[in-house]
């Protein structure tokens, strides 16, 4: 890892400019509401202006988040993207399991898996966890309500067996009484064969198909645009950003990212509270 350099040239190159900018949302573009532990829905002017400069310069701006598809389009609207009559945006949702174009919402790629064995294994060890699956385009189905503000869209209570009866793109496991470290240990202990998982800032476990990550979703987008990973600037702050930061030509961790995320990045920018994403984008656009 290196800290943010003083020049805009990429190491070893005299003039590099990103052709695609991949941006995480929560903790990267959006600040956290400290007393609630949930993201703000307001963009700072500095961040919005920096993203718009990249877009106006011709870079493909791709939102890349663990959020579900229906909760990402509003962020595109806040950014004022795309411009009227312009090419539709590419969006990588659900930690890479869903790729869509917007507007309107048009899912062009989706990866699903059989989550039932993994969920059953987790419930054997943690019978009181909250479980949710995306009801794509609408909201979520869950066994019991999540803490206020953590899941958006329409909510529907359903039996767990029903939720995982068919292949899904993502399962969320949540325990408000546990810690992220508890869930990291749980994932290692269980092995969770046949799926990948990532732990968030809270005791929040995302289960996804093996090999699926933000990097795989972005790779799909690059293939459609005839671009290479070397053309990509990626900025993120979470454990679910690790693969993306390692894959991109330049991967930048936010100053608020956990240490293990900062260690895999090419550079570390300022904290989200100090508009670190805007600072990094301003180096190139």
Short mmCIF file of C-alpha atoms in Angstrom, two decimals:
data_model
loop_
_atom_site.label_atom_id
_atom_site.label_comp_id
_atom_site.label_asym_id
_atom_site.label_seq_id
_atom_site.Cartn_x
_atom_site.Cartn_y
_atom_site.Cartn_z
CA UNK A 1 0.00 0.00 0.00
CA UNK A 2 1.06 3.55 -0.62
CA UNK A 3 -0.43 6.81 0.54
CA UNK A 4 -1.81 9.31 -1.95
CA UNK A 5 1.01 10.59 -4.15
CA UNK A 6 1.68 14.23 -4.97
CA UNK A 7 1.42 13.84 -8.74
CA UNK A 8 -1.43 12.77 -10.97
CA UNK A 9 0.68 10.41 -13.03
CA UNK A 10 0.37 6.74 -12.26
CA UNK A 11 3.62 5.13 -11.06
CA UNK A 12 5.73 4.26 -14.08
CA UNK A 13 3.54 6.16 -16.52
CA UNK A 14 3.74 9.75 -17.71
CA UNK A 15 0.06 10.35 -18.46
CA UNK A 16 -2.62 7.97 -17.20
CA UNK A 17 -6.25 8.92 -16.95
CA UNK A 18 -9.01 6.57 -15.80
CA UNK A 19 -11.46 5.52 -18.50
CA UNK A 20 -13.83 3.98 -15.96
CA UNK A 21 -14.42 5.17 -12.39
CA UNK A 22 -15.93 2.56 -10.06
CA UNK A 23 -17.41 4.07 -6.91
CA UNK A 24 -18.66 2.41 -3.76
CA UNK A 25 -21.54 4.29 -2.15
CA UNK A 26 -21.85 3.96 1.64
CA UNK A 27 -18.76 5.19 3.44
CA UNK A 28 -17.27 6.39 0.14
CA UNK A 29 -19.73 8.75 -1.53
CA UNK A 30 -22.09 8.95 1.45
CA UNK A 31 -21.09 9.71 5.00
CA UNK A 32 -22.29 7.68 7.99
CA UNK A 33 -24.80 9.02 10.49
CA UNK A 34 -22.74 8.36 13.59
CA UNK A 35 -25.51 7.99 16.15
CA UNK A 36 -27.43 5.52 13.95
CA UNK A 37 -24.68 3.67 12.11
CA UNK A 38 -26.53 4.09 8.83
CA UNK A 39 -25.48 6.07 5.74
CA UNK A 40 -26.68 9.58 5.07
CA UNK A 41 -28.72 10.02 1.91
CA UNK A 42 -27.08 13.37 1.19
CA UNK A 43 -24.07 13.91 -1.06
CA UNK A 44 -21.64 16.69 -0.29
CA UNK A 45 -21.25 19.29 -3.02
CA UNK A 46 -17.54 18.46 -3.31
CA UNK A 47 -18.23 14.80 -3.99
CA UNK A 48 -21.05 15.47 -6.42
CA UNK A 49 -18.98 18.02 -8.34
CA UNK A 50 -15.95 15.71 -8.52
CA UNK A 51 -18.02 12.81 -9.84
CA UNK A 52 -19.63 15.09 -12.41
CA UNK A 53 -16.20 16.30 -13.58
CA UNK A 54 -15.16 12.71 -14.21
CA UNK A 55 -18.40 12.06 -16.10
CA UNK A 56 -18.11 15.28 -18.12
CA UNK A 57 -14.52 14.36 -19.01
CA UNK A 58 -15.81 11.21 -20.69
CA UNK A 59 -15.07 8.59 -18.03
CA UNK A 60 -17.63 5.83 -17.51
CA UNK A 61 -18.91 6.34 -13.94
CA UNK A 62 -20.08 3.02 -12.47
CA UNK A 63 -21.72 2.81 -9.04
CA UNK A 64 -20.54 -0.42 -7.42
CA UNK A 65 -22.13 -1.38 -4.13
CA UNK A 66 -23.44 -4.10 -1.90
CA UNK A 67 -26.77 -2.34 -2.10
CA UNK A 68 -29.59 -3.89 -4.05
CA UNK A 69 -30.42 -2.48 -7.46
CA UNK A 70 -33.50 -0.55 -6.39
CA UNK A 71 -31.59 1.38 -3.71
CA UNK A 72 -28.78 2.49 -6.04
CA UNK A 73 -30.76 4.33 -8.69
CA UNK A 74 -31.58 7.12 -6.25
CA UNK A 75 -27.86 7.78 -5.79
CA UNK A 76 -27.48 8.11 -9.55
CA UNK A 77 -30.33 10.62 -9.43
CA UNK A 78 -28.59 12.57 -6.66
CA UNK A 79 -25.49 12.75 -8.86
CA UNK A 80 -27.58 13.94 -11.78
CA UNK A 81 -26.43 10.97 -13.89
CA UNK A 82 -26.82 10.20 -16.66
CA UNK A 83 -27.55 13.44 -18.44
CA UNK A 84 -30.73 13.60 -20.46
CA UNK A 85 -30.48 11.72 -23.78
CA UNK A 86 -27.03 10.38 -22.79
CA UNK A 87 -25.98 6.73 -22.70
CA UNK A 88 -27.48 4.87 -19.75
CA UNK A 89 -25.34 4.29 -16.66
CA UNK A 90 -23.85 0.95 -15.77
CA UNK A 91 -24.52 -0.07 -12.15
CA UNK A 92 -23.01 -3.02 -10.27
CA UNK A 93 -25.33 -4.04 -7.43
CA UNK A 94 -25.55 -6.74 -4.75
CA UNK A 95 -21.76 -7.03 -4.49
CA UNK A 96 -21.42 -7.88 -8.17
CA UNK A 97 -24.24 -10.41 -8.45
CA UNK A 98 -26.45 -8.00 -10.39
CA UNK A 99 -25.42 -5.67 -13.25
CA UNK A 100 -27.95 -3.22 -14.64
CA UNK A 101 -28.37 -0.23 -16.91
CA UNK A 102 -30.24 2.89 -15.78
CA UNK A 103 -32.60 4.55 -16.59
CA UNK A 104 -34.88 2.70 -16.77
CA UNK A 105 -33.77 -0.24 -14.64
CA UNK A 106 -32.69 -3.01 -16.99
CA UNK A 107 -30.93 -5.99 -15.40
CA UNK A 108 -28.47 -7.28 -17.99
CA UNK A 109 -26.58 -9.83 -15.89
CA UNK A 110 -27.35 -11.75 -12.70
CA UNK A 111 -25.59 -14.52 -10.78
CA UNK A 112 -27.63 -16.72 -8.44
CA UNK A 113 -26.92 -19.66 -6.12
CA UNK A 114 -28.57 -22.14 -3.81
CA UNK A 115 -28.27 -20.45 -0.42
CA UNK A 116 -30.28 -22.99 1.57
CA UNK A 117 -27.38 -25.19 2.86
CA UNK A 118 -25.33 -22.18 4.00
CA UNK A 119 -28.28 -20.51 5.70
CA UNK A 120 -29.20 -23.75 7.48
CA UNK A 121 -25.61 -24.13 8.68
CA UNK A 122 -25.53 -20.58 10.03
CA UNK A 123 -28.88 -20.99 11.79
CA UNK A 124 -27.58 -24.10 13.56
CA UNK A 125 -24.91 -21.91 15.21
CA UNK A 126 -26.84 -18.64 15.37
CA UNK A 127 -30.56 -19.46 15.55
CA UNK A 128 -31.57 -15.88 16.39
CA UNK A 129 -29.96 -14.10 13.44
CA UNK A 130 -31.96 -11.94 11.05
CA UNK A 131 -32.08 -13.24 7.48
CA UNK A 132 -33.05 -11.25 4.37
CA UNK A 133 -33.09 -11.79 0.63
CA UNK A 134 -33.72 -9.18 -2.03
CA UNK A 135 -37.15 -8.98 -3.58
CA UNK A 136 -35.57 -7.53 -6.70
CA UNK A 137 -36.85 -4.15 -7.78
CA UNK A 138 -39.10 -3.79 -4.75
CA UNK A 139 -37.34 -4.35 -1.45
CA UNK A 140 -36.61 -7.30 0.82
CA UNK A 141 -38.13 -10.38 2.35
CA UNK A 142 -36.91 -11.16 5.86
CA UNK A 143 -37.70 -13.44 8.78
CA UNK A 144 -37.87 -10.54 11.25
CA UNK A 145 -37.48 -6.75 10.89
CA UNK A 146 -33.94 -5.38 10.65
CA UNK A 147 -32.84 -2.31 12.64
CA UNK A 148 -34.50 0.85 11.36
CA UNK A 149 -32.88 2.38 8.28
CA UNK A 150 -30.75 -0.63 7.33
CA UNK A 151 -32.98 -1.98 4.56
CA UNK A 152 -34.96 0.20 2.19
CA UNK A 153 -37.81 -0.46 -0.19
CA UNK A 154 -40.84 -2.62 0.57
CA UNK A 155 -40.55 -5.12 3.39
CA UNK A 156 -42.25 -8.50 3.56
CA UNK A 157 -41.94 -10.99 6.42
CA UNK A 158 -41.60 -14.55 5.15
CA UNK A 159 -40.44 -17.97 6.42
CA UNK A 160 -36.75 -18.61 5.84
CA UNK A 161 -37.48 -21.88 4.03
CA UNK A 162 -39.59 -19.94 1.55
CA UNK A 163 -36.94 -17.24 1.07
CA UNK A 164 -34.22 -19.71 0.07
CA UNK A 165 -36.40 -22.24 -1.73
CA UNK A 166 -35.23 -20.89 -5.09
CA UNK A 167 -31.78 -19.62 -6.18
CA UNK A 168 -31.02 -16.07 -5.03
CA UNK A 169 -28.33 -13.51 -5.85
CA UNK A 170 -27.59 -12.52 -2.26
CA UNK A 171 -28.50 -13.33 1.33
CA UNK A 172 -27.99 -10.97 4.26
CA UNK A 173 -27.33 -12.34 7.75
CA UNK A 174 -27.55 -9.82 10.59
CA UNK A 175 -27.15 -9.96 14.35
CA UNK A 176 -27.52 -6.57 16.10
CA UNK A 177 -26.14 -8.10 19.31
CA UNK A 178 -22.92 -9.39 17.73
CA UNK A 179 -19.76 -7.66 16.47
CA UNK A 180 -18.06 -7.75 13.06
CA UNK A 181 -15.27 -9.76 14.67
CA UNK A 182 -17.85 -12.35 15.80
CA UNK A 183 -19.02 -12.73 12.20
CA UNK A 184 -15.49 -12.91 10.80
CA UNK A 185 -14.78 -15.76 13.21
CA UNK A 186 -18.10 -17.41 12.33
CA UNK A 187 -17.33 -17.33 8.62
CA UNK A 188 -13.91 -18.88 9.16
CA UNK A 189 -15.31 -21.50 11.50
CA UNK A 190 -18.12 -22.61 9.21
CA UNK A 191 -16.16 -22.58 5.96
CA UNK A 192 -19.42 -21.95 4.08
CA UNK A 193 -18.47 -24.17 1.15
CA UNK A 194 -19.96 -23.29 -2.22
CA UNK A 195 -20.45 -19.59 -1.50
CA UNK A 196 -18.44 -16.47 -0.81
CA UNK A 197 -19.10 -14.15 2.09
CA UNK A 198 -18.08 -10.71 3.26
CA UNK A 199 -18.48 -9.04 6.66
CA UNK A 200 -19.46 -5.39 6.93
CA UNK A 201 -18.83 -2.68 9.53
CA UNK A 202 -21.52 -4.17 11.75
CA UNK A 203 -22.36 -7.82 12.39
CA UNK A 204 -23.59 -8.10 8.82
CA UNK A 205 -22.74 -11.05 6.60
CA UNK A 206 -23.38 -10.99 2.84
CA UNK A 207 -23.54 -14.38 1.15
CA UNK A 208 -22.97 -14.45 -2.63
CA UNK A 209 -22.18 -17.04 -5.32
CA UNK A 210 -18.60 -18.30 -5.41
CA UNK A 211 -16.36 -16.04 -7.48
CA UNK A 212 -18.85 -13.19 -7.48
CA UNK A 213 -17.66 -9.82 -6.20
CA UNK A 214 -17.67 -6.21 -7.25
CA UNK A 215 -14.60 -7.07 -9.32
CA UNK A 216 -16.46 -9.74 -11.29
CA UNK A 217 -19.37 -7.39 -11.91
CA UNK A 218 -17.04 -4.63 -13.07
CA UNK A 219 -15.18 -7.09 -15.28
CA UNK A 220 -18.47 -7.83 -17.02
CA UNK A 221 -18.98 -4.10 -17.59
CA UNK A 222 -15.44 -3.67 -18.91
CA UNK A 223 -15.98 -6.50 -21.38
CA UNK A 224 -19.03 -4.69 -22.75
CA UNK A 225 -17.08 -1.43 -23.05
CA UNK A 226 -13.89 -3.01 -24.46
CA UNK A 227 -11.87 -1.79 -21.48
CA UNK A 228 -9.25 -3.46 -19.29
CA UNK A 229 -8.81 -3.46 -15.50
CA UNK A 230 -5.81 -1.18 -16.05
CA UNK A 231 -8.25 1.48 -17.29
CA UNK A 232 -10.16 1.50 -14.00
CA UNK A 233 -9.95 3.76 -10.96
CA UNK A 234 -11.85 2.18 -8.06
CA UNK A 235 -12.59 3.81 -4.71
CA UNK A 236 -14.09 2.01 -1.73
CA UNK A 237 -14.05 1.61 2.03
CA UNK A 238 -15.43 -1.81 2.95
CA UNK A 239 -14.33 -5.41 3.15
CA UNK A 240 -16.56 -6.06 0.16
CA UNK A 241 -14.33 -3.67 -1.81
CA UNK A 242 -11.11 -5.68 -1.41
CA UNK A 243 -11.42 -7.65 -4.66
CA UNK A 244 -12.38 -4.50 -6.57
CA UNK A 245 -9.41 -2.53 -5.25
CA UNK A 246 -6.99 -5.36 -6.05
CA UNK A 247 -8.47 -5.83 -9.55
CA UNK A 248 -8.51 -2.20 -10.67
CA UNK A 249 -5.61 -0.44 -12.32
CA UNK A 250 -5.68 1.95 -9.39
CA UNK A 251 -7.51 0.91 -6.24
CA UNK A 252 -7.96 3.58 -3.60
CA UNK A 253 -9.18 2.96 -0.05
CA UNK A 254 -10.97 5.59 1.96
CA UNK A 255 -9.30 6.85 5.12
CA UNK A 256 -12.17 5.35 7.12
CA UNK A 257 -11.63 1.87 5.66
CA UNK A 258 -10.55 -0.99 7.96
CA UNK A 259 -6.83 -1.66 8.00
CA UNK A 260 -7.13 -4.85 5.94
CA UNK A 261 -8.81 -2.86 3.17
CA UNK A 262 -6.19 -0.11 3.23
CA UNK A 263 -3.41 -2.69 3.05
CA UNK A 264 -4.55 -4.04 -0.34
CA UNK A 265 -5.04 -0.60 -1.92
CA UNK A 266 -2.61 1.25 -4.16
CA UNK A 267 -3.32 4.42 -2.22
CA UNK A 268 -5.36 5.72 0.71
CA UNK A 269 -7.31 8.95 0.44
CA UNK A 270 -8.97 11.03 3.15
CA UNK A 271 -11.85 9.98 5.41
CA UNK A 272 -15.38 10.09 3.97
CA UNK A 273 -16.13 12.94 6.38
CA UNK A 274 -13.37 14.90 4.64
CA UNK A 275 -14.62 14.09 1.12
CA UNK A 276 -11.83 11.64 0.38
CA UNK A 277 -13.49 10.41 -2.82
CA UNK A 278 -13.58 13.98 -4.15
CA UNK A 279 -9.93 14.44 -3.25
CA UNK A 280 -8.90 11.37 -5.25
CA UNK A 281 -11.10 12.21 -8.24
CA UNK A 282 -9.71 15.75 -8.31
CA UNK A 283 -6.25 14.33 -8.99
CA UNK A 284 -7.44 13.05 -12.36
CA UNK A 285 -10.35 15.25 -13.43
#
